[in-house]
Tab-separated table of C-alpha atoms in Angstrom:
chain	number	residue	atom	x	y	z
A	1	MET	CA	57.562	66.285	-78.306
A	2	ASN	CA	53.806	66.583	-78.448
A	3	ASP	CA	53.418	63.326	-76.532
A	4	THR	CA	55.632	64.660	-73.728
A	5	SER	CA	53.600	67.883	-73.484
A	6	ASN	CA	50.354	65.898	-73.223
A	7	LEU	CA	51.732	63.774	-70.393
A	8	LEU	CA	52.895	66.841	-68.453
A	9	GLY	CA	49.487	68.445	-68.941
A	10	GLN	CA	47.774	65.452	-67.372
A	11	LEU	CA	49.938	65.855	-64.226
A	12	LYS	CA	48.598	69.366	-63.537
A	13	ILE	CA	46.019	69.838	-60.678
A	14	ASP	CA	42.561	70.721	-61.971
A	15	LYS	CA	41.235	73.428	-59.560
A	16	THR	CA	37.812	73.340	-61.189
A	17	ALA	CA	37.339	69.649	-60.334
A	18	ARG	CA	38.428	70.230	-56.718
A	19	GLN	CA	35.922	73.056	-56.301
A	20	SER	CA	33.143	70.946	-57.746
A	21	ALA	CA	33.924	68.148	-55.267
A	22	ARG	CA	33.325	70.302	-52.173
A	23	PRO	CA	29.496	70.141	-52.223
A	24	GLY	CA	29.676	66.330	-52.134
A	25	GLY	CA	31.576	66.474	-48.827
A	26	ALA	CA	28.860	68.659	-47.309
A	27	ARG	CA	26.253	66.149	-48.303
A	28	TRP	CA	28.178	63.404	-46.529
A	29	LEU	CA	28.358	65.566	-43.406
A	30	LEU	CA	24.569	66.135	-43.419
A	31	ALA	CA	23.939	62.425	-43.928
A	32	GLY	CA	26.099	61.627	-40.912
A	33	LEU	CA	24.222	64.084	-38.735
A	34	GLY	CA	20.928	62.533	-39.862
A	35	LEU	CA	22.153	59.087	-38.915
A	36	LEU	CA	23.158	60.345	-35.473
A	37	LEU	CA	19.695	61.879	-35.015
A	38	ILE	CA	17.977	58.642	-36.034
A	39	ALA	CA	20.201	56.701	-33.664
A	40	ALA	CA	19.253	59.052	-30.805
A	41	ILE	CA	15.562	58.612	-31.518
A	42	VAL	CA	15.896	54.838	-31.662
A	43	TRP	CA	17.837	54.918	-28.417
A	44	LEU	CA	15.109	56.945	-26.718
A	45	LEU	CA	12.399	54.644	-28.040
A	46	PHE	CA	14.354	51.652	-26.857
A	47	LEU	CA	14.611	53.120	-23.388
A	48	ARG	CA	10.885	53.935	-23.415
A	49	ASP	CA	9.966	50.411	-24.447
A	50	GLY	CA	12.262	49.111	-21.771
A	51	ALA	CA	10.297	50.909	-18.998
A	52	PRO	CA	8.299	48.477	-16.850
A	53	THR	CA	4.561	48.287	-17.480
A	54	ILE	CA	2.406	48.797	-14.394
A	55	ARG	CA	-1.253	48.817	-13.488
A	56	THR	CA	-2.838	51.889	-11.926
A	57	THR	CA	-5.810	52.763	-9.765
A	58	THR	CA	-7.580	56.016	-9.011
A	59	VAL	CA	-8.032	57.464	-5.542
A	60	ARG	CA	-11.733	57.681	-4.611
A	61	SER	CA	-13.622	59.980	-2.285
A	62	ALA	CA	-14.478	58.201	0.951
A	63	PRO	CA	-18.175	58.043	1.912
A	64	THR	CA	-19.294	59.736	5.100
A	65	GLY	CA	-22.017	58.925	7.618
A	66	ALA	CA	-23.578	55.452	7.828
A	67	ALA	CA	-22.144	54.413	4.481
A	68	ALA	CA	-18.640	54.809	5.910
A	69	ALA	CA	-19.227	52.316	8.701
A	70	ALA	CA	-17.327	49.060	8.666
A	71	SER	CA	-18.868	46.043	6.992
A	72	VAL	CA	-20.119	43.274	9.279
A	73	LEU	CA	-21.226	40.905	6.510
A	74	ASP	CA	-20.801	40.684	2.742
A	75	ALA	CA	-23.218	38.779	0.523
A	76	SER	CA	-24.565	38.647	-3.008
A	77	GLY	CA	-28.067	38.639	-4.409
A	78	TYR	CA	-30.266	39.817	-7.250
A	79	VAL	CA	-32.426	42.817	-8.042
A	80	VAL	CA	-36.104	41.839	-8.032
A	81	ALA	CA	-39.371	43.694	-8.515
A	82	ARG	CA	-41.912	43.491	-5.741
A	83	ARG	CA	-44.640	44.515	-8.176
A	84	GLN	CA	-44.787	42.843	-11.556
A	85	ALA	CA	-47.514	41.074	-13.525
A	86	THR	CA	-48.063	39.003	-16.632
A	87	VAL	CA	-50.823	41.044	-18.234
A	88	SER	CA	-53.511	38.950	-19.936
A	89	SER	CA	-57.135	39.217	-20.986
A	90	LYS	CA	-60.053	37.839	-19.000
A	91	LEU	CA	-61.401	36.101	-22.095
A	92	THR	CA	-60.021	33.548	-24.489
A	93	GLY	CA	-59.687	35.009	-27.955
A	94	LYS	CA	-57.497	35.917	-30.885
A	95	VAL	CA	-55.118	38.842	-30.599
A	96	VAL	CA	-55.824	41.446	-33.273
A	97	GLU	CA	-53.568	44.278	-32.109
A	98	VAL	CA	-50.565	44.661	-29.791
A	99	LEU	CA	-49.646	48.245	-28.929
A	100	VAL	CA	-46.521	47.740	-26.799
A	101	GLU	CA	-42.897	46.725	-27.257
A	102	GLU	CA	-40.122	45.676	-24.874
A	103	GLY	CA	-38.740	48.610	-22.914
A	104	MET	CA	-41.850	50.744	-23.439
A	105	ARG	CA	-43.130	52.657	-20.421
A	106	VAL	CA	-46.908	52.578	-19.925
A	107	GLU	CA	-49.287	54.369	-17.593
A	108	ASP	CA	-52.027	52.949	-15.405
A	109	GLY	CA	-55.034	52.023	-17.578
A	110	GLN	CA	-53.217	52.428	-20.894
A	111	VAL	CA	-54.374	50.097	-23.697
A	112	LEU	CA	-51.806	47.343	-24.310
A	113	ALA	CA	-53.629	45.083	-26.785
A	114	ARG	CA	-57.007	44.256	-28.297
A	115	ILE	CA	-58.731	40.877	-28.609
A	116	ASP	CA	-61.129	39.925	-31.418
A	117	ASP	CA	-64.507	41.330	-30.266
A	118	ILE	CA	-66.848	40.055	-33.011
A	119	ASN	CA	-68.453	37.425	-30.795
A	120	ALA	CA	-68.661	39.807	-27.840
A	121	ARG	CA	-70.436	42.416	-29.956
A	122	ALA	CA	-72.871	39.786	-31.266
A	123	GLN	CA	-73.658	38.649	-27.713
A	124	LEU	CA	-74.197	42.261	-26.687
A	125	ALA	CA	-76.565	42.840	-29.594
A	126	LEU	CA	-78.521	39.706	-28.632
A	127	ALA	CA	-78.767	40.831	-24.999
A	128	GLU	CA	-79.964	44.277	-26.066
A	129	SER	CA	-82.633	42.665	-28.273
A	130	GLN	CA	-83.797	40.497	-25.409
A	131	LEU	CA	-84.018	43.576	-23.215
A	132	ALA	CA	-86.082	45.415	-25.825
A	133	ALA	CA	-88.461	42.429	-26.107
A	134	ALA	CA	-88.841	42.237	-22.337
A	135	ARG	CA	-89.625	45.939	-22.128
A	136	ALA	CA	-92.217	45.625	-24.933
A	137	GLN	CA	-93.850	42.717	-23.153
A	138	LEU	CA	-93.882	44.757	-19.954
A	139	ALA	CA	-95.638	47.623	-21.724
A	140	GLU	CA	-98.212	45.186	-23.116
A	141	VAL	CA	-98.953	43.751	-19.674
A	142	ARG	CA	-99.344	47.220	-18.229
A	143	VAL	CA	-101.909	48.096	-20.912
A	144	GLN	CA	-103.811	44.872	-20.270
A	145	LEU	CA	-103.749	45.470	-16.531
A	146	ALA	CA	-105.063	48.999	-16.946
A	147	GLU	CA	-107.954	47.693	-19.095
A	148	ALA	CA	-108.685	44.904	-16.588
A	149	ARG	CA	-108.812	47.392	-13.741
A	150	ARG	CA	-111.301	49.578	-15.649
A	151	GLN	CA	-113.392	46.497	-16.402
A	152	LEU	CA	-113.317	45.591	-12.710
A	153	GLN	CA	-114.473	49.088	-11.765
A	154	ARG	CA	-117.444	48.859	-14.171
A	155	SER	CA	-118.316	45.424	-12.864
A	156	ARG	CA	-118.388	46.726	-9.293
A	157	SER	CA	-120.688	49.617	-10.301
A	158	LEU	CA	-123.059	47.233	-12.015
A	159	ALA	CA	-122.925	44.789	-9.121
A	160	GLU	CA	-123.931	47.522	-6.703
A	161	ARG	CA	-127.035	48.094	-8.823
A	162	LYS	CA	-127.629	44.360	-9.058
A	163	LEU	CA	-127.106	44.409	-12.841
A	164	VAL	CA	-124.356	41.743	-12.912
A	165	SER	CA	-123.878	38.627	-10.939
A	166	GLU	CA	-121.265	38.082	-8.227
A	167	ALA	CA	-119.600	35.550	-10.505
A	168	ALA	CA	-118.898	38.165	-13.172
A	169	LEU	CA	-117.429	40.462	-10.510
A	170	ASP	CA	-115.187	37.661	-9.246
A	171	THR	CA	-114.046	36.936	-12.803
A	172	ALA	CA	-113.047	40.580	-13.346
A	173	GLN	CA	-111.153	40.615	-10.027
A	174	ALA	CA	-109.297	37.415	-10.955
A	175	GLU	CA	-108.284	38.914	-14.293
A	176	VAL	CA	-106.790	41.924	-12.526
A	177	ASP	CA	-104.908	39.741	-10.035
A	178	ALA	CA	-103.476	37.576	-12.821
A	179	LEU	CA	-102.279	40.574	-14.789
A	180	GLU	CA	-100.696	42.111	-11.697
A	181	ALA	CA	-98.751	38.883	-11.106
A	182	ARG	CA	-97.770	38.802	-14.769
A	183	LEU	CA	-96.639	42.433	-14.499
A	184	ALA	CA	-94.361	41.598	-11.584
A	185	SER	CA	-92.910	38.652	-13.505
A	186	THR	CA	-92.351	40.750	-16.607
A	187	GLU	CA	-90.636	43.463	-14.581
A	188	SER	CA	-88.256	40.817	-13.189
A	189	GLN	CA	-87.522	39.637	-16.716
A	190	VAL	CA	-86.668	43.220	-17.706
A	191	VAL	CA	-84.227	43.478	-14.772
A	192	VAL	CA	-82.599	40.186	-15.816
A	193	ALA	CA	-82.316	41.391	-19.393
A	194	GLU	CA	-80.743	44.673	-18.255
A	195	ARG	CA	-78.132	42.818	-16.212
A	196	GLY	CA	-77.473	40.555	-19.179
A	197	VAL	CA	-76.706	43.629	-21.243
A	198	LEU	CA	-74.290	44.840	-18.542
A	199	VAL	CA	-72.518	41.461	-18.563
A	200	GLN	CA	-72.120	41.522	-22.334
A	201	GLN	CA	-70.853	45.109	-22.193
A	202	ARG	CA	-68.266	44.031	-19.624
A	203	ASN	CA	-67.233	41.124	-21.845
A	204	LEU	CA	-66.816	43.562	-24.710
A	205	GLU	CA	-64.682	45.831	-22.536
A	206	ASP	CA	-62.552	42.839	-21.514
A	207	THR	CA	-61.443	42.428	-25.127
A	208	VAL	CA	-59.324	45.551	-24.541
A	209	VAL	CA	-56.266	44.681	-22.406
A	210	ARG	CA	-55.169	47.577	-20.180
A	211	ALA	CA	-52.182	48.120	-17.890
A	212	PRO	CA	-53.087	47.391	-14.241
A	213	PHE	CA	-50.421	49.851	-13.030
A	214	ALA	CA	-47.696	52.113	-14.374
A	215	GLY	CA	-44.433	50.425	-15.310
A	216	VAL	CA	-42.180	49.152	-18.072
A	217	ILE	CA	-42.848	46.259	-20.449
A	218	THR	CA	-39.955	43.818	-20.057
A	219	VAL	CA	-41.309	40.864	-22.062
A	220	LYS	CA	-43.665	40.805	-25.058
A	221	ASN	CA	-45.305	37.385	-25.322
A	222	ALA	CA	-48.062	37.660	-27.939
A	223	GLN	CA	-48.329	38.758	-31.556
A	224	PRO	CA	-51.402	39.599	-33.668
A	225	GLY	CA	-53.123	36.438	-34.872
A	226	GLU	CA	-52.218	34.291	-31.859
A	227	MET	CA	-54.751	32.857	-29.437
A	228	ILE	CA	-54.560	34.014	-25.849
A	229	SER	CA	-56.182	32.522	-22.790
A	230	PRO	CA	-55.784	33.294	-19.085
A	231	LEU	CA	-56.181	29.564	-18.349
A	232	SER	CA	-53.548	28.418	-20.838
A	233	ALA	CA	-50.656	26.343	-19.591
A	234	GLY	CA	-48.432	27.257	-22.511
A	235	GLY	CA	-49.912	24.922	-25.110
A	236	ASP	CA	-49.076	25.101	-28.782
A	237	GLY	CA	-50.498	28.200	-30.405
A	238	THR	CA	-51.993	29.590	-27.191
A	239	ARG	CA	-50.369	32.313	-25.105
A	240	THR	CA	-50.939	32.985	-21.426
A	241	GLY	CA	-50.458	36.756	-21.527
A	242	ILE	CA	-49.666	39.761	-23.666
A	243	GLY	CA	-46.475	40.634	-21.813
A	244	THR	CA	-44.761	41.196	-18.477
A	245	LEU	CA	-45.165	44.578	-16.789
A	246	VAL	CA	-42.696	45.648	-14.074
A	247	ASP	CA	-43.040	48.563	-11.686
A	248	MET	CA	-39.504	49.990	-11.629
A	249	GLU	CA	-40.281	51.934	-8.463
A	250	SER	CA	-40.657	48.652	-6.563
A	251	LEU	CA	-37.175	47.297	-7.305
A	252	GLU	CA	-35.247	45.928	-4.352
A	253	ILE	CA	-32.580	43.331	-3.562
A	254	GLU	CA	-33.126	39.793	-2.369
A	255	VAL	CA	-30.132	38.294	-0.582
A	256	ASP	CA	-29.760	34.768	0.743
A	257	VAL	CA	-27.769	35.015	3.991
A	258	ASN	CA	-26.269	31.963	5.629
A	259	GLU	CA	-28.297	31.186	8.735
A	260	ASN	CA	-25.077	31.143	10.793
A	261	PHE	CA	-24.654	34.892	10.198
A	262	ILE	CA	-28.272	36.056	10.160
A	263	ASN	CA	-27.799	37.482	13.672
A	264	ARG	CA	-25.674	40.224	12.080
A	265	VAL	CA	-28.607	41.517	10.004
A	266	GLN	CA	-31.423	43.663	11.396
A	267	PRO	CA	-34.274	45.671	9.805
A	268	GLY	CA	-33.243	49.252	9.108
A	269	GLN	CA	-29.545	48.376	8.995
A	270	PRO	CA	-27.516	50.430	6.462
A	271	VAL	CA	-26.298	48.553	3.398
A	272	ALA	CA	-23.863	49.433	0.621
A	273	ALA	CA	-24.836	47.811	-2.687
A	274	ARG	CA	-22.711	47.456	-5.826
A	275	LEU	CA	-24.142	46.147	-9.082
A	276	ASN	CA	-21.949	43.654	-10.912
A	277	ALA	CA	-22.424	45.780	-14.032
A	278	TYR	CA	-21.168	48.921	-12.211
A	279	PRO	CA	-18.668	47.731	-9.574
A	280	ASP	CA	-17.376	51.251	-8.817
A	281	TRP	CA	-20.850	52.648	-8.103
A	282	GLU	CA	-21.881	52.313	-4.464
A	283	ILE	CA	-25.642	52.573	-3.963
A	284	PRO	CA	-26.987	53.416	-0.506
A	285	ALA	CA	-29.592	50.971	0.747
A	286	GLU	CA	-31.056	49.542	3.922
A	287	VAL	CA	-32.544	46.305	5.189
A	288	VAL	CA	-36.315	46.272	4.688
A	289	ALA	CA	-37.127	42.964	6.329
A	290	VAL	CA	-35.727	39.596	7.267
A	291	ILE	CA	-38.102	36.894	5.992
A	292	PRO	CA	-38.971	34.812	9.087
A	293	THR	CA	-38.253	31.403	7.586
A	294	ALA	CA	-35.181	29.467	6.494
A	295	ASP	CA	-34.476	27.366	3.432
A	296	ARG	CA	-33.679	23.889	4.711
A	297	SER	CA	-31.928	22.775	1.521
A	298	LYS	CA	-29.566	25.790	1.394
A	299	ALA	CA	-29.444	26.726	5.092
A	300	THR	CA	-30.104	30.358	4.219
A	301	VAL	CA	-32.528	33.107	5.203
A	302	THR	CA	-33.849	35.582	2.644
A	303	VAL	CA	-33.264	39.268	3.397
A	304	ARG	CA	-35.017	42.113	1.582
A	305	VAL	CA	-32.877	45.180	0.946
A	306	GLY	CA	-34.425	48.415	-0.354
A	307	PHE	CA	-32.672	51.062	-2.438
A	308	LEU	CA	-32.523	54.534	-0.902
A	309	GLN	CA	-32.136	56.144	-4.323
A	310	LYS	CA	-33.648	55.148	-7.656
A	311	ASP	CA	-31.705	55.067	-10.902
A	312	PRO	CA	-32.598	53.877	-14.425
A	313	ARG	CA	-29.398	51.811	-14.500
A	314	ILE	CA	-30.868	49.464	-11.889
A	315	LEU	CA	-32.660	46.674	-13.761
A	316	PRO	CA	-34.514	43.541	-12.622
A	317	GLU	CA	-32.522	40.307	-12.288
A	318	MET	CA	-29.164	42.137	-12.119
A	319	GLY	CA	-26.527	40.607	-9.898
A	320	VAL	CA	-25.531	42.727	-6.916
A	321	ARG	CA	-23.073	42.541	-4.045
A	322	VAL	CA	-24.085	43.997	-0.699
A	323	ALA	CA	-22.145	44.931	2.420
A	324	PHE	CA	-24.134	45.116	5.629
A	325	ARG	CA	-22.745	48.028	7.651
A	326	GLU	CA	-22.505	48.609	11.350
A	327	SER	CA	-25.274	50.745	12.770
A	328	GLU	CA	-23.723	53.676	14.637
A	329	PRO	CA	-25.085	56.855	16.233
A	330	ALA	CA	-25.349	59.905	14.002
A	331	GLN	CA	-22.822	61.803	16.153
A	332	ALA	CA	-20.202	59.082	15.681
A	333	ALA	CA	-20.856	59.055	11.951
A	334	GLU	CA	-20.318	62.817	11.775
A	335	GLN	CA	-17.012	62.538	13.673
A	336	ARG	CA	-15.644	59.898	11.306
A	337	PRO	CA	-12.928	61.453	9.104
A	338	ALA	CA	-13.780	61.711	5.422
A	339	GLY	CA	-10.435	61.436	3.611
A	340	VAL	CA	-10.111	59.266	0.507
A	341	LEU	CA	-10.169	55.558	-0.280
A	342	VAL	CA	-7.198	53.699	-1.780
A	343	ASP	CA	-7.108	50.116	-3.008
A	344	ALA	CA	-5.208	47.878	-0.609
A	345	ASP	CA	-2.740	46.735	-3.305
A	346	ALA	CA	-1.718	50.355	-4.033
A	347	ILE	CA	-0.459	51.277	-0.556
A	348	GLN	CA	2.104	49.911	1.873
A	349	VAL	CA	0.683	50.399	5.374
A	350	ASN	CA	2.803	50.627	8.502
A	351	GLY	CA	0.637	51.453	11.485
A	352	ASP	CA	-0.898	54.908	11.070
A	353	THR	CA	1.290	55.778	8.076
A	354	GLY	CA	1.702	54.440	4.585
A	355	VAL	CA	3.633	54.833	1.351
A	356	VAL	CA	2.156	55.170	-2.130
A	357	PHE	CA	3.641	55.864	-5.565
A	358	VAL	CA	1.777	58.545	-7.496
A	359	VAL	CA	2.007	58.362	-11.296
A	360	ARG	CA	2.814	61.735	-12.908
A	361	ASP	CA	3.791	61.984	-16.583
A	362	ASP	CA	4.769	58.286	-16.699
A	363	THR	CA	7.055	58.769	-13.709
A	364	LEU	CA	6.612	57.464	-10.161
A	365	GLU	CA	6.588	59.850	-7.215
A	366	ARG	CA	7.017	58.360	-3.745
A	367	ARG	CA	4.676	59.904	-1.191
A	368	ALA	CA	4.046	59.301	2.494
A	369	VAL	CA	0.425	59.402	3.682
A	370	ARG	CA	-1.494	59.127	6.948
A	371	VAL	CA	-3.809	56.120	7.276
A	372	ALA	CA	-7.151	56.501	9.081
A	373	GLY	CA	-8.267	52.884	8.963
A	374	LYS	CA	-9.373	50.028	6.736
A	375	THR	CA	-12.825	49.293	5.306
A	376	ALA	CA	-14.298	46.713	2.968
A	377	SER	CA	-13.865	49.198	0.106
A	378	GLY	CA	-10.153	49.794	0.710
A	379	VAL	CA	-7.745	51.734	2.935
A	380	ARG	CA	-8.916	55.114	4.200
A	381	VAL	CA	-6.232	57.807	3.851
A	382	ALA	CA	-6.731	60.910	5.966
A	383	SER	CA	-4.052	63.132	4.353
A	384	GLY	CA	-1.445	63.105	1.615
A	385	LEU	CA	-3.736	62.256	-1.314
A	386	ALA	CA	-6.653	63.782	-3.146
A	387	ALA	CA	-9.517	62.160	-4.992
A	388	GLY	CA	-8.538	61.570	-8.613
A	389	ASP	CA	-4.825	60.900	-8.007
A	390	VAL	CA	-3.464	57.948	-9.990
A	391	LEU	CA	-1.470	55.369	-8.026
A	392	ALA	CA	0.752	52.509	-9.116
A	393	VAL	CA	-0.523	49.044	-8.231
A	394	GLY	CA	1.774	46.122	-7.520
A	395	ASP	CA	4.841	45.167	-5.532
A	396	GLN	CA	6.013	48.307	-3.733
A	397	ALA	CA	9.541	46.905	-3.437
A	398	GLY	CA	9.959	47.115	-7.211
A	399	PHE	CA	9.088	50.833	-7.333
A	400	SER	CA	11.375	53.801	-6.733
A	401	ASP	CA	11.025	57.566	-6.714
A	402	GLY	CA	11.531	59.028	-10.210
A	403	MET	CA	11.227	55.643	-11.920
A	404	ALA	CA	9.993	55.798	-15.534
A	405	VAL	CA	7.056	53.459	-16.204
A	406	SER	CA	4.638	52.547	-18.934
A	407	ILE	CA	0.926	52.453	-18.092
A	408	GLU	CA	-0.905	49.223	-18.860
A	409	PRO	CA	-3.944	49.932	-21.070
């Protein structure tokens, strides 16, 4: 009987267990929602990664005036300094002090280095001693001459009274003449000694190496303890100069132009220069001179181009590309539309109109623009774009309005 009651009791529904099972179902529901959220995020990321990667370019302000003229010839050259010098001493000697470093700016007459001056000081002391001896000898001769002249005067007085012979008078006169000649010689020796002192003083001053003009030290050649000589040909242990000084205000461009196109270049012609280190920076310049000779081996003519504005970023020996512009009247330059410049691979041109794709929030926006012409720097757009707009670069046929893209770093 008890066994039957136990079996029936096991068949009853336990309400407490059912109530305790409900929270577990809620947890399963929350887990499912979390999985759906993760799946949505992964789906979005997948779509984002699937967006095509494109290159972009930035719309630039178009230059006005002479700089906006079309290019008649493009060439490359190098930045050179018209005024530079390897600063050295006039004397051969050992360097005891160097006061400059590479990149240091110096003023005209500033001390750059010092050469051992022991020998120069000794030579100066010797010359000063020789001068002092010559002056002492000159004073002695003057005293002797004064005494001889007094003796001559006494002899003449006695001769007038017939107290001395004519021979004694002649002897006194000869003594005076000899001392006068000796005085002249001694005075010449004093002048020579004085000039010798000046020479030794100049040699002593030459042991101090000074800047011949204001500029920047680009190369430091010598160190303390090394021998330096202006006549050295670069032998072991002997330097030719202290360093190289460059006048940064004299920087210009030297361009080798093929002789077949030299007729397109004239003095005063406007030039647009771009340093290889800063390709997006256009520097206004102009032709200074066309060197009137050709290089037979290269069939080129050297052209000097001067910068119209100075900048510390311009350094000697930098590579530079130049575009020789058309010379046009000032009125025509003022009438030229300004607009903006667009790279040729970022616009599809059709006559006076064009189509570009502007990148906004990783989405392409198709835009029609009005084209004003083409230059060496790109396509000039008169309206429809502003400087600073970002454009997609590439095959225009693969772009569409509203297309999601990923920007290439």
